[in-house]
Coordinates of N, CA and C in Angstrom, one line a residue:
M1 N -15.8 29.5 -2.7 CA -15.3 29.5 -4.0 C -13.7 29.5 -3.9
T2 N -13.1 28.7 -4.7 CA -11.7 28.6 -4.7 C -11.1 29.7 -5.6
G3 N -10.1 30.4 -5.0 CA -9.5 31.5 -5.8 C -8.5 31.0 -6.8
W4 N -8.1 31.8 -7.7 CA -7.1 31.5 -8.7 C -5.8 31.1 -8.1
A5 N -5.4 31.9 -7.1 CA -4.1 31.7 -6.4 C -4.1 30.3 -5.7
E6 N -5.2 29.9 -5.1 CA -5.2 28.6 -4.4 C -5.1 27.5 -5.5
M7 N -5.8 27.6 -6.6 CA -5.8 26.5 -7.6 C -4.4 26.5 -8.2
N8 N -3.9 27.7 -8.5 CA -2.6 27.8 -9.1 C -1.5 27.2 -8.2
T9 N -1.5 27.4 -6.9 CA -0.6 26.9 -6.0 C -0.7 25.4 -5.8
F10 N -1.9 24.9 -5.7 CA -2.1 23.5 -5.5 C -1.6 22.7 -6.8
G11 N -1.8 23.3 -7.9 CA -1.4 22.7 -9.2 C 0.1 22.4 -9.2
L12 N 0.9 23.2 -8.5 CA 2.4 23.0 -8.5 C 2.8 22.2 -7.2
L13 N 1.9 21.9 -6.4 CA 2.2 21.1 -5.2 C 2.9 19.8 -5.5
P14 N 2.4 19.0 -6.4 CA 3.1 17.7 -6.8 C 4.6 18.0 -7.2
S15 N 4.8 19.1 -8.0 CA 6.1 19.4 -8.4 C 7.0 19.7 -7.2
A16 N 6.5 20.4 -6.2 CA 7.3 20.7 -5.0 C 7.6 19.4 -4.2
L17 N 6.6 18.6 -4.1 CA 6.7 17.4 -3.3 C 7.7 16.4 -4.0
I18 N 7.6 16.3 -5.3 CA 8.6 15.4 -6.0 C 10.0 15.9 -5.9
G19 N 10.1 17.2 -5.8 CA 11.5 17.8 -5.5 C 12.0 17.4 -4.1
A20 N 11.1 17.3 -3.2 CA 11.5 16.8 -1.8 C 11.9 15.4 -1.9
V21 N 11.2 14.6 -2.7 CA 11.6 13.2 -2.9 C 13.0 13.1 -3.5
A22 N 13.3 13.9 -4.5 CA 14.6 14.0 -5.2 C 15.7 14.4 -4.2
S23 N 15.4 15.1 -3.2 CA 16.4 15.6 -2.3 C 17.0 14.4 -1.6
A24 N 16.3 13.3 -1.4 CA 16.8 12.2 -0.6 C 17.2 11.1 -1.6
R25 N 16.5 10.8 -2.7 CA 16.9 9.8 -3.7 C 16.7 10.4 -5.0
S26 N 17.8 10.6 -5.7 CA 17.7 11.4 -7.0 C 17.0 10.7 -8.1
M27 N 17.0 9.4 -8.1 CA 16.4 8.6 -9.2 C 15.0 8.2 -8.9
T28 N 14.5 8.3 -7.7 CA 13.2 7.9 -7.3 C 12.1 8.6 -8.0
P29 N 12.2 10.0 -8.2 CA 11.1 10.7 -8.9 C 10.9 10.1 -10.4
M30 N 12.0 9.9 -11.1 CA 11.8 9.4 -12.5 C 11.3 8.0 -12.5
A31 N 11.8 7.2 -11.5 CA 11.3 5.8 -11.4 C 9.8 5.7 -11.1
A32 N 9.4 6.6 -10.2 CA 7.9 6.6 -9.9 C 7.1 7.0 -11.1
I33 N 7.6 8.0 -11.9 CA 6.8 8.4 -13.1 C 6.9 7.3 -14.1
A34 N 8.1 6.7 -14.3 CA 8.2 5.6 -15.2 C 7.2 4.5 -14.9
S35 N 7.1 4.2 -13.6 CA 6.1 3.1 -13.2 C 4.7 3.5 -13.6
A36 N 4.3 4.8 -13.4 CA 3.0 5.2 -13.8 C 2.8 5.1 -15.3
R37 N 3.8 5.5 -16.0 CA 3.7 5.4 -17.5 C 3.6 4.0 -18.0
L38 N 4.3 3.1 -17.3 CA 4.2 1.7 -17.7 C 2.8 1.1 -17.4
A39 N 2.1 1.8 -16.5 CA 0.7 1.4 -16.2 C -0.2 2.2 -17.1
H40 N 0.3 2.9 -18.1 CA -0.4 3.7 -19.0 C -1.2 4.9 -18.4
R41 N -0.6 5.5 -17.4 CA -1.2 6.6 -16.8 C -0.7 7.9 -17.5
A42 N -1.6 8.8 -17.8 CA -1.2 10.1 -18.4 C -0.7 11.1 -17.4
M43 N 0.4 11.8 -17.7 CA 0.9 12.8 -16.9 C 0.2 14.1 -17.1
P44 N 0.1 15.0 -16.1 CA -0.5 16.3 -16.4 C 0.3 17.2 -17.3
G45 N 1.6 17.2 -17.2 CA 2.5 18.0 -18.0 C 3.1 17.1 -19.1
K46 N 3.8 17.8 -20.0 CA 4.5 17.0 -21.1 C 5.6 16.3 -20.5
L47 N 5.8 15.1 -21.0 CA 6.9 14.2 -20.6 C 8.2 14.5 -21.4
I48 N 9.3 14.6 -20.7 CA 10.6 14.7 -21.4 C 11.3 13.4 -21.2
L49 N 11.5 12.7 -22.3 CA 12.2 11.4 -22.3 C 11.5 10.2 -21.8
L50 N 10.7 10.3 -20.7 CA 10.2 9.1 -20.1 C 9.0 8.4 -20.8
D51 N 8.7 8.8 -22.0 CA 7.8 8.0 -22.8 C 8.5 7.1 -23.7
H52 N 9.8 7.1 -23.8 CA 10.5 6.2 -24.6 C 10.8 5.0 -23.8
P53 N 10.6 3.8 -24.3 CA 10.8 2.6 -23.5 C 12.2 2.5 -22.9
L54 N 13.2 2.8 -23.6 CA 14.6 2.8 -23.1 C 14.7 3.6 -21.8
F55 N 14.1 4.8 -21.8 CA 14.3 5.7 -20.7 C 13.4 5.3 -19.5
K56 N 12.2 4.7 -19.8 CA 11.3 4.2 -18.8 C 12.0 3.1 -18.0
F57 N 12.5 2.1 -18.7 CA 13.1 1.0 -18.1 C 14.5 1.4 -17.5
G58 N 15.1 2.3 -18.1 CA 16.4 2.8 -17.5 C 16.1 3.6 -16.2
A59 N 15.1 4.3 -16.2 CA 14.7 5.1 -14.9 C 14.4 4.1 -13.8
L60 N 13.7 3.0 -14.1 CA 13.4 2.0 -13.1 C 14.7 1.3 -12.6
A61 N 15.5 1.0 -13.5 CA 16.8 0.3 -13.2 C 17.7 1.2 -12.3
M62 N 17.7 2.5 -12.7 CA 18.6 3.4 -12.0 C 18.0 3.7 -10.6
G63 N 16.7 3.7 -10.5 CA 16.0 3.9 -9.2 C 16.4 2.7 -8.2
V64 N 16.3 1.5 -8.8 CA 16.6 0.3 -8.0 C 18.1 0.3 -7.6
G65 N 18.9 0.6 -8.6 CA 20.4 0.6 -8.4 C 20.8 1.6 -7.3
E66 N 20.1 2.8 -7.3 CA 20.4 3.8 -6.3 C 20.1 3.3 -4.9
L67 N 19.0 2.5 -4.8 CA 18.7 2.0 -3.5 C 19.7 1.1 -2.9
F68 N 20.3 0.3 -3.8 CA 21.4 -0.6 -3.4 C 22.7 0.2 -3.2
G69 N 23.0 1.1 -4.1 CA 24.3 1.8 -4.0 C 24.4 2.7 -2.8
D70 N 23.3 3.2 -2.3 CA 23.3 4.1 -1.2 C 23.8 3.4 0.1
K71 N 23.7 2.1 0.2 CA 24.1 1.3 1.4 C 25.6 1.1 1.4
M72 N 26.3 1.3 0.3 CA 27.7 1.1 0.2 C 28.5 2.1 1.1
K73 N 29.5 1.7 1.7 CA 30.4 2.6 2.5 C 31.0 3.7 1.7
S74 N 31.2 3.4 0.4 CA 31.9 4.3 -0.5 C 30.9 5.3 -1.1
A75 N 29.6 5.2 -0.8 CA 28.6 6.0 -1.5 C 28.9 7.5 -1.1
P76 N 29.0 8.4 -2.1 CA 29.2 9.8 -1.7 C 28.0 10.5 -1.1
D77 N 28.2 11.6 -0.5 CA 27.1 12.4 0.0 C 26.3 12.9 -1.1
R78 N 25.0 13.1 -0.9 CA 24.1 13.5 -1.9 C 24.3 15.0 -2.3
T79 N 25.2 15.7 -1.5 CA 25.4 17.1 -1.8 C 26.7 17.3 -2.6
V80 N 27.4 16.3 -3.0 CA 28.5 16.5 -3.9 C 28.0 16.9 -5.3
F81 N 28.9 17.5 -6.1 CA 28.4 18.1 -7.3 C 27.6 17.1 -8.2
L82 N 28.1 15.9 -8.4 CA 27.3 15.0 -9.3 C 26.0 14.5 -8.6
G83 N 26.0 14.4 -7.3 CA 24.7 14.1 -6.6 C 23.7 15.3 -6.8
L84 N 24.1 16.5 -6.6 CA 23.2 17.6 -6.8 C 22.8 17.7 -8.3
L85 N 23.7 17.5 -9.2 CA 23.4 17.5 -10.6 C 22.3 16.5 -11.0
A86 N 22.4 15.3 -10.4 CA 21.4 14.2 -10.6 C 20.1 14.7 -10.1
R87 N 20.1 15.3 -8.9 CA 18.8 15.8 -8.3 C 18.2 16.9 -9.1
V88 N 19.0 17.8 -9.7 CA 18.5 18.9 -10.5 C 17.8 18.3 -11.8
M89 N 18.5 17.4 -12.4 CA 18.0 16.8 -13.6 C 16.7 16.0 -13.3
S90 N 16.7 15.1 -12.4 CA 15.6 14.3 -12.0 C 14.4 15.1 -11.5
A91 N 14.7 16.0 -10.6 CA 13.6 16.9 -10.1 C 13.0 17.7 -11.2
G92 N 13.8 18.2 -12.1 CA 13.3 19.1 -13.2 C 12.4 18.3 -14.1
I93 N 12.9 17.1 -14.5 CA 12.1 16.3 -15.4 C 10.7 15.9 -14.8
A94 N 10.8 15.4 -13.5 CA 9.6 14.9 -12.8 C 8.7 16.1 -12.5
G95 N 9.3 17.2 -12.0 CA 8.5 18.4 -11.7 C 7.7 18.9 -12.9
A96 N 8.4 18.9 -14.1 CA 7.7 19.3 -15.3 C 6.5 18.3 -15.6
A97 N 6.8 17.0 -15.5 CA 5.8 16.0 -15.9 C 4.6 16.1 -15.0
L98 N 4.8 16.5 -13.7 CA 3.7 16.6 -12.7 C 3.0 17.9 -12.7
A99 N 3.5 18.9 -13.4 CA 2.9 20.2 -13.4 C 1.7 20.3 -14.3
P100 N 0.8 21.2 -14.1 CA -0.3 21.3 -15.0 C 0.2 21.7 -16.4
R101 N -0.5 21.2 -17.4 CA -0.1 21.5 -18.8 C 0.1 23.0 -19.0
G102 N 1.1 23.3 -19.7 CA 1.5 24.7 -19.9 C 2.3 25.3 -18.8
R103 N 2.5 24.6 -17.7 CA 3.2 25.2 -16.6 C 4.4 24.3 -16.3
E104 N 4.9 23.5 -17.3 CA 6.0 22.6 -17.1 C 7.3 23.3 -16.6
R105 N 7.6 24.4 -17.2 CA 8.9 25.1 -16.8 C 8.8 25.5 -15.4
T106 N 7.7 26.1 -15.0 CA 7.5 26.5 -13.6 C 7.6 25.3 -12.7
G107 N 6.9 24.2 -13.0 CA 7.0 22.9 -12.3 C 8.4 22.4 -12.1
A108 N 9.2 22.5 -13.2 CA 10.6 22.1 -13.1 C 11.3 23.0 -12.1
L109 N 11.2 24.2 -12.2 CA 11.9 25.2 -11.3 C 11.5 25.0 -9.9
V110 N 10.2 24.8 -9.6 CA 9.7 24.5 -8.3 C 10.4 23.3 -7.7
A111 N 10.4 22.2 -8.5 CA 10.9 20.9 -8.1 C 12.4 21.1 -7.8
V112 N 13.2 21.7 -8.7 CA 14.6 21.9 -8.5 C 14.8 22.8 -7.2
G113 N 14.0 23.8 -7.1 CA 14.2 24.8 -6.0 C 13.9 24.1 -4.7
T114 N 13.1 23.0 -4.7 CA 12.9 22.3 -3.5 C 14.0 21.2 -3.2
A115 N 14.4 20.6 -4.3 CA 15.3 19.4 -4.2 C 16.7 19.8 -3.6
V116 N 17.2 20.9 -4.2 CA 18.6 21.2 -3.9 C 18.8 21.7 -2.4
P117 N 18.0 22.6 -1.9 CA 18.2 23.0 -0.5 C 17.8 21.8 0.5
L118 N 16.8 21.1 0.1 CA 16.4 20.0 1.0 C 17.4 18.8 1.0
A119 N 18.2 18.7 0.0 CA 19.3 17.7 -0.1 C 20.2 17.9 1.1
Y120 N 20.5 19.1 1.5 CA 21.3 19.3 2.7 C 20.6 18.9 4.0
L121 N 19.3 19.2 4.1 CA 18.6 18.9 5.3 C 18.4 17.3 5.4
T122 N 18.1 16.7 4.3 CA 17.9 15.2 4.3 C 19.2 14.5 4.6
L123 N 20.3 15.1 4.1 CA 21.6 14.5 4.4 C 21.9 14.7 5.9
A124 N 21.6 15.8 6.5 CA 21.9 16.0 7.9 C 21.0 15.0 8.7
G125 N 19.8 14.8 8.3 CA 18.9 13.8 9.0 C 19.5 12.4 8.9
R126 N 19.9 12.1 7.7 CA 20.5 10.7 7.5 C 21.7 10.5 8.3
K127 N 22.6 11.5 8.4 CA 23.8 11.4 9.2 C 23.4 11.1 10.7
R128 N 22.4 11.8 11.2 CA 22.0 11.6 12.6 C 21.5 10.2 12.7
A129 N 20.7 9.7 11.8 CA 20.1 8.4 11.8 C 21.2 7.3 11.7
M130 N 22.2 7.6 10.9 CA 23.4 6.7 10.7 C 24.1 6.5 12.1
A131 N 24.3 7.6 12.8 CA 25.0 7.6 14.1 C 24.2 6.8 15.1
R132 N 22.9 6.7 14.9 CA 22.1 6.0 15.9 C 21.9 4.5 15.5
V133 N 21.6 4.2 14.3 CA 21.3 2.9 13.9 C 22.1 2.3 12.8
G134 N 23.1 3.0 12.3 CA 24.0 2.5 11.3 C 23.6 2.9 9.9
Q135 N 24.5 2.7 8.9 CA 24.2 3.1 7.5 C 23.1 2.3 6.9
T136 N 23.2 0.9 7.0 CA 22.2 0.1 6.3 C 20.8 0.3 6.8
R137 N 20.6 0.2 8.1 CA 19.3 0.4 8.7 C 18.7 1.7 8.4
S138 N 19.5 2.8 8.6 CA 19.0 4.1 8.3 C 18.7 4.3 6.8
G139 N 19.5 3.7 6.0 CA 19.2 3.7 4.5 C 18.0 3.0 4.1
L140 N 17.8 1.8 4.7 CA 16.5 1.1 4.4 C 15.3 1.8 4.9
A141 N 15.4 2.4 6.0 CA 14.2 3.2 6.5 C 14.0 4.4 5.6
E142 N 15.1 5.1 5.2 CA 14.9 6.3 4.3 C 14.4 5.8 3.0
D143 N 14.8 4.7 2.5 CA 14.3 4.1 1.2 C 12.8 3.9 1.3
A144 N 12.4 3.3 2.3 CA 10.9 3.0 2.5 C 10.1 4.3 2.5
I145 N 10.6 5.3 3.2 CA 9.9 6.5 3.3 C 9.9 7.2 1.9
V146 N 11.0 7.3 1.3 CA 11.2 8.1 0.1 C 10.4 7.4 -1.1
V147 N 10.5 6.1 -1.2 CA 9.9 5.4 -2.3 C 8.3 5.5 -2.1
A148 N 7.9 5.3 -0.9 CA 6.4 5.5 -0.6 C 6.0 6.9 -0.9
A149 N 6.8 7.9 -0.6 CA 6.4 9.3 -0.8 C 6.4 9.6 -2.3
G150 N 7.4 9.0 -3.1 CA 7.5 9.3 -4.5 C 6.2 8.7 -5.2
L151 N 5.8 7.5 -4.8 CA 4.6 6.9 -5.4 C 3.4 7.7 -5.0
A152 N 3.3 8.1 -3.8 CA 2.2 8.9 -3.3 C 2.0 10.2 -4.0
V153 N 3.2 10.9 -4.3 CA 3.1 12.2 -5.0 C 2.7 12.0 -6.4
V154 N 3.2 11.0 -7.1 CA 2.7 10.7 -8.5 C 1.2 10.4 -8.5
R155 N 0.8 9.6 -7.5 CA -0.6 9.3 -7.4 C -1.5 10.5 -7.2
L156 N -1.0 11.4 -6.3 CA -1.7 12.6 -6.1 C -1.8 13.5 -7.3
A157 N -0.8 13.6 -8.1 CA -0.8 14.4 -9.3 C -1.7 13.7 -10.4
L158 N -1.9 12.4 -10.3 CA -2.6 11.7 -11.4 C -4.1 11.5 -11.0
R159 N -4.5 11.8 -9.8 CA -5.9 11.5 -9.4 C -6.8 12.1 -10.4
G160 N -7.8 11.3 -10.7 CA -8.8 11.8 -11.7 C -8.4 11.7 -13.1
R161 N -7.1 11.2 -13.4 CA -6.6 11.1 -14.8 C -6.6 9.6 -15.2
R162 N -6.7 9.4 -16.4 CA -6.6 8.0 -17.0 C -5.4 7.9 -17.8

């Protein structure tokens, strides 16, 4: 028999995982949710903003734009104030959307609490990778991992839902 604590903890797992995604690419969580909404998939939690067409398409555009912008030599570190702010907002919105109904605030807090500290760890990993293979190659590899992870997390949260 599954205990309340196990069910409760697993219910917030997608929120924590989407926070990890936000640590590396701030716009990917919202782009992954926008993609699911464009495919008419229902979210477990209430959506904030991402049911409006402008925000859905805007999230997709920002997600793609971030993938290109990250390769620029002038791209700031993800731990600068605006980078962390973007992660807080994106992780919070996505974490709430992927949390069980009625637990959206907790899901948002879990996602933000995962995204911010992990931003420092993912930055350290990226810097090591950049030293080995360069900015563009390390960025493309990180993109592939993060986008795949974002889509997988959303799919995990939506399994069994229509």
